[in-house]
mmCIF file of C-alpha atoms and ligand atoms in Angstrom:
data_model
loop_
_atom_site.group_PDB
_atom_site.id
_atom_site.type_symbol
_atom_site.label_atom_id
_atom_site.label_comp_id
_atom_site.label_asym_id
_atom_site.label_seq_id
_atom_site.Cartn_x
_atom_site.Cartn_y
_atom_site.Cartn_z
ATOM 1 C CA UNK A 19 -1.672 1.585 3.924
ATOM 2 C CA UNK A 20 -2.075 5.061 3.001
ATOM 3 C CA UNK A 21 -3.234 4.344 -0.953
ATOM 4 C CA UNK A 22 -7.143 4.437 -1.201
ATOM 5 C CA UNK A 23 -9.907 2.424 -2.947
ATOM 6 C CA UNK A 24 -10.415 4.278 -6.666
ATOM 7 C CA UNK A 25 -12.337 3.443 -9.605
ATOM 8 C CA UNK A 26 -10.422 1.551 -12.563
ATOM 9 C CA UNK A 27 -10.839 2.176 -16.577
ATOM 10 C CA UNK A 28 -10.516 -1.034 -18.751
ATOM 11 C CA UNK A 29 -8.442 -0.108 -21.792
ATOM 12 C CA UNK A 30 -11.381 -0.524 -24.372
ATOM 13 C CA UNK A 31 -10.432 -1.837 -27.577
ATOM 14 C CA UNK A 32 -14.066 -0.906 -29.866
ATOM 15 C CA UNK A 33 -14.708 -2.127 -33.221
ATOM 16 C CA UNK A 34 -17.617 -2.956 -34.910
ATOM 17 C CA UNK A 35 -17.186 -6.448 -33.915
ATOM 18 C CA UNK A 36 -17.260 -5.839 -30.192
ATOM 19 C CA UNK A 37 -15.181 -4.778 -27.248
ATOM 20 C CA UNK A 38 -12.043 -6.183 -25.574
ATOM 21 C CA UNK A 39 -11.156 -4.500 -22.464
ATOM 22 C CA UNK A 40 -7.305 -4.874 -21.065
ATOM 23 C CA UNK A 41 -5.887 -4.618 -17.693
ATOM 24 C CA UNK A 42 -2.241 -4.539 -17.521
ATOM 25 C CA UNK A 43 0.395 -3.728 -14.664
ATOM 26 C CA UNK A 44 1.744 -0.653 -14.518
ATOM 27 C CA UNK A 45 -1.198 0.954 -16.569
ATOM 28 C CA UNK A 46 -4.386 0.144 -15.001
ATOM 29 C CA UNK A 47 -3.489 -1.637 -12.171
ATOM 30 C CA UNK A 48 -0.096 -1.491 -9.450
ATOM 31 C CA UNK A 49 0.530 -4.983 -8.761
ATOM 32 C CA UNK A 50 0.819 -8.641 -10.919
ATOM 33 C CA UNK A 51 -2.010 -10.609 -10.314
ATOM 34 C CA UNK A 52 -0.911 -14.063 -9.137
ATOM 35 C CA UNK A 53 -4.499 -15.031 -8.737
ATOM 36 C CA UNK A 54 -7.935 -14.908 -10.680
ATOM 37 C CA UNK A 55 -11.315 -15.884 -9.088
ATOM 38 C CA UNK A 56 -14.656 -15.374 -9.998
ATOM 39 C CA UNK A 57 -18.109 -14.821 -8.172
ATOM 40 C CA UNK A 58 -20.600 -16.295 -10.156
ATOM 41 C CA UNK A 59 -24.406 -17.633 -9.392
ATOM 42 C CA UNK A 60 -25.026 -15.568 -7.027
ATOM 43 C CA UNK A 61 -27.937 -14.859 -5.137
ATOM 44 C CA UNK A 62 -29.590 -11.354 -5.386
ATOM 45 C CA UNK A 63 -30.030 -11.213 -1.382
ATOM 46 C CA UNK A 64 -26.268 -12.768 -0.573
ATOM 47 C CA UNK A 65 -23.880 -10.616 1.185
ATOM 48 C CA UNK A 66 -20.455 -11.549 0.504
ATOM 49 C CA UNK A 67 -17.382 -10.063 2.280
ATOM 50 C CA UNK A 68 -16.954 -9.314 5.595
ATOM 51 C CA UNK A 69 -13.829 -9.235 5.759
ATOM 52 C CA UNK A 70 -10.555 -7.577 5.095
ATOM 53 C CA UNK A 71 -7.397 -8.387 4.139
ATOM 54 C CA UNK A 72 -3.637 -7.567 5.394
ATOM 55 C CA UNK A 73 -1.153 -7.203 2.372
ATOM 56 C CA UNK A 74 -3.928 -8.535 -0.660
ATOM 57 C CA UNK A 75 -4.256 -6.065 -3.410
ATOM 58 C CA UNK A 76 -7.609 -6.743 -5.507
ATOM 59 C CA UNK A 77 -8.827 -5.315 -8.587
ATOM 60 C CA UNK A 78 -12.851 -5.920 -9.529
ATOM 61 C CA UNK A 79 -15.003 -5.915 -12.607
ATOM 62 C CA UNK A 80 -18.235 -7.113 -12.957
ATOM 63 C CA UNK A 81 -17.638 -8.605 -15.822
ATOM 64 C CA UNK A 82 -21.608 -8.795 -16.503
ATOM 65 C CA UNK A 83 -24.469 -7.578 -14.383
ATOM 66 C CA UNK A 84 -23.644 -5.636 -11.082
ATOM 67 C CA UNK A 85 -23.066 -5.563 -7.528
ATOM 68 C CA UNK A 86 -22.595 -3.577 -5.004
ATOM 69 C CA UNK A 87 -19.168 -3.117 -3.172
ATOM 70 C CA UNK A 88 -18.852 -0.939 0.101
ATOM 71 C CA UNK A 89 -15.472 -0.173 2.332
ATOM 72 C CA UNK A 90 -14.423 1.377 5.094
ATOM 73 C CA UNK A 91 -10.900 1.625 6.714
ATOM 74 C CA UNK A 92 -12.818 1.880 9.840
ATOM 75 C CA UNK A 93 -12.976 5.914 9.721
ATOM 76 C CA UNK A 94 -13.917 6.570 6.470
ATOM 77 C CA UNK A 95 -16.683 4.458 3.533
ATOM 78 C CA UNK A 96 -17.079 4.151 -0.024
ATOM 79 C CA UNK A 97 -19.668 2.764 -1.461
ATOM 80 C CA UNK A 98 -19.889 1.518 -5.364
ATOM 81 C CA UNK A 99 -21.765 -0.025 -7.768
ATOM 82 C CA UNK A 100 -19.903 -1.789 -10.364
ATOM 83 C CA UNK A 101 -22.519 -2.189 -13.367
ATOM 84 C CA UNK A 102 -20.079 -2.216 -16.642
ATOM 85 C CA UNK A 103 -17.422 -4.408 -17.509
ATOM 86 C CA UNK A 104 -14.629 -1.888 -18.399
ATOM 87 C CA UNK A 105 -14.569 -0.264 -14.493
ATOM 88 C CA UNK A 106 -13.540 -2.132 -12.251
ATOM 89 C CA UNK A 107 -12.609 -1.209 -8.525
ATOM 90 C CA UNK A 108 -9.173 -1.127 -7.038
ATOM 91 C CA UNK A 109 -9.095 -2.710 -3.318
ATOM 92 C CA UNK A 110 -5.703 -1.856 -1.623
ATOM 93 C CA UNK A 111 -4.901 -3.783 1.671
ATOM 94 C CA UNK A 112 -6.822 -2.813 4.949
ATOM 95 C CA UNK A 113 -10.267 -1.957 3.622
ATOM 96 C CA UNK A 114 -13.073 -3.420 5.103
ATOM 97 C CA UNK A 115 -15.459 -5.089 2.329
ATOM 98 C CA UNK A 116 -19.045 -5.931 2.053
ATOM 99 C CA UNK A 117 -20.488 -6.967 -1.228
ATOM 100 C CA UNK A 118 -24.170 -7.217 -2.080
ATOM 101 C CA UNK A 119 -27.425 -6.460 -4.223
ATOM 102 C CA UNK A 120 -26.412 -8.511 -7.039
ATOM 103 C CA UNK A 121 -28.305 -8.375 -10.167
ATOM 104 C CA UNK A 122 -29.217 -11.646 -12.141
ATOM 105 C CA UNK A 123 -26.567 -13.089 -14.127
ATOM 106 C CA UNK A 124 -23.119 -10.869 -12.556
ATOM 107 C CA UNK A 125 -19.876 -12.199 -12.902
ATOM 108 C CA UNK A 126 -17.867 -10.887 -10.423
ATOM 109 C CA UNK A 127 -13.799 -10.538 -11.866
ATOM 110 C CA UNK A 128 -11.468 -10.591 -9.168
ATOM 111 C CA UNK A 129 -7.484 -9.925 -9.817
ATOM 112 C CA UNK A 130 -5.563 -10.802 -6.506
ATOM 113 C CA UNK A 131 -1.805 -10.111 -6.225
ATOM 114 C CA UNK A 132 -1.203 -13.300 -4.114
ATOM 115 C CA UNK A 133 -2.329 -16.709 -4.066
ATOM 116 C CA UNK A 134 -5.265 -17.724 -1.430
ATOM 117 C CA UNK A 135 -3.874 -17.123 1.879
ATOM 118 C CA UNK A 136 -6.361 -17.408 5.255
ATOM 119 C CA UNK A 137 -3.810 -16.127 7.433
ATOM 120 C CA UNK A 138 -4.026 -13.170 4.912
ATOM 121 C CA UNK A 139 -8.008 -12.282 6.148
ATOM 122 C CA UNK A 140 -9.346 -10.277 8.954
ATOM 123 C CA UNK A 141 -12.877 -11.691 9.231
ATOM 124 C CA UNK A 142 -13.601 -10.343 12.886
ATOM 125 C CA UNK A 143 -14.488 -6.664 12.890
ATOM 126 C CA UNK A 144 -13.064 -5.811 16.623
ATOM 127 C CA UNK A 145 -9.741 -7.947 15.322
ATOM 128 C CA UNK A 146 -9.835 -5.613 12.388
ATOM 129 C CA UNK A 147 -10.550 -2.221 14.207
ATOM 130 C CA UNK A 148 -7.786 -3.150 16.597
ATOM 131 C CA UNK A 149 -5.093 -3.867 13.253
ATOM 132 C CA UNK A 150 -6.028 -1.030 11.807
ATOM 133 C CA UNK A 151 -5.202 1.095 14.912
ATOM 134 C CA UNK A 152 -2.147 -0.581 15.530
ATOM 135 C CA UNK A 153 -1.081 -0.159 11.861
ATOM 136 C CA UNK A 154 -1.704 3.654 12.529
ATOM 137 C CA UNK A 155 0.263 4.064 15.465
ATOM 138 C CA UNK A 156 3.212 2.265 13.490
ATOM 139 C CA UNK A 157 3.399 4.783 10.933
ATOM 140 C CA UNK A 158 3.742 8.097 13.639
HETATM 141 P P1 TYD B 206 -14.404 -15.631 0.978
HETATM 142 O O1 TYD B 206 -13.179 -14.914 0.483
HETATM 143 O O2 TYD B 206 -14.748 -15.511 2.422
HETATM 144 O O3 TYD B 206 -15.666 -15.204 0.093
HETATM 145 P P2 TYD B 206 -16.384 -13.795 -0.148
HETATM 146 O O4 TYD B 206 -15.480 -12.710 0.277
HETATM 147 O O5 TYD B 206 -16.669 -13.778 -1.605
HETATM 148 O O6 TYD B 206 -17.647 -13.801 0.641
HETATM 149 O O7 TYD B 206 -14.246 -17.159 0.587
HETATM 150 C C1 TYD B 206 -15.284 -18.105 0.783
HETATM 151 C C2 TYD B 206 -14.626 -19.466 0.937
HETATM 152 O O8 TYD B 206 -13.885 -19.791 -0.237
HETATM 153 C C3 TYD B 206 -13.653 -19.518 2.107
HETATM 154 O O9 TYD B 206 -13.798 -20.783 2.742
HETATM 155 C C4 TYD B 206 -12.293 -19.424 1.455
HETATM 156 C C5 TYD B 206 -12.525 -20.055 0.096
HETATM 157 N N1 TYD B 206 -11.638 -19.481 -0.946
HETATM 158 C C6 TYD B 206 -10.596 -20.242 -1.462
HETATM 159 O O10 TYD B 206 -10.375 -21.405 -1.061
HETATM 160 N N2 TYD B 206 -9.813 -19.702 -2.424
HETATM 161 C C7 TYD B 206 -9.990 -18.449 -2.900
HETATM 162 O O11 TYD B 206 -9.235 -17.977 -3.792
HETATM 163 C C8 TYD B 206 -11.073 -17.670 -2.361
HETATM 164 C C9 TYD B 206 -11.328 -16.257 -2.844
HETATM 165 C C10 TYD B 206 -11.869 -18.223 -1.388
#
């Protein structure tokens, strides 16, 4: 609970043939992912999100195109657009997502520490406000 959304560099391999850009635990991101989705086809005036999750860490690249990706904890937001493929945006447990304004053509990369779990989503703002408090108070 107490580590924070941040900003993730891609290890960028550059040649004159291209880019590859690398994510690996323990350098770029904290956790193994156990799960890979993708966002794809999206439409520019879609919001996606609402929701947050309990113990899910999440990394995010856009692998092409952009999005935007807010957060909140309830007390505090963040707000980001991700518009290159080598920065992506780490997503610890118990923030509060909404992603939007999606430009033609963005794939949206998402690393996930755990396999698909519902029981795993908050997807009711009072429910979350009310976890997040109770959370608090079990940390003092
Ligand atoms: P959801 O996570 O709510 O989408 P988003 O946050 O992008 O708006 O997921 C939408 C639906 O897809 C929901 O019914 C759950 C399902 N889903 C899976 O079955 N597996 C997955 O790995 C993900 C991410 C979603």
């Amino acid at each position: 609970m107490n580590q924070v959304p941040k900003l993730i560099q891609a290890k960028t391999i550059r040649d004159t043939r291209g880019a590859i850009g690398v994510v690996e635990t323990g350098s770029e991101i904290d956790f193994v992912p156990k799960r890979i989705y993708y966002l794809f086809d999206l439409h520019a005036r879609s919001e996606r999100g609402a929701h947050a999750h309990r113990r899910l860490f999440q990394a995010m690249f856009a692998l092409s195109g952009s999005c935007e990706i807010r957060l909140t904890d309830g007390d505090n937001e963040w707000a980001f657009r991700l518009d290159s493929p080598d920065i992506g945006l780490s997503v610890p447990p118990g923030y509060w997502r909404s992603l939007g304004s999606f430009a033609g053509g963005t794939v949206l990369l998402v690393l996930a520490s755990d396999a698909y779990d519902e029981h795993d989503y908050i997807r009711n703002w009072e429910d979350f406000v009310a976890w997040r408090a109770q959370q608090y108070r079990s940390i003092l």
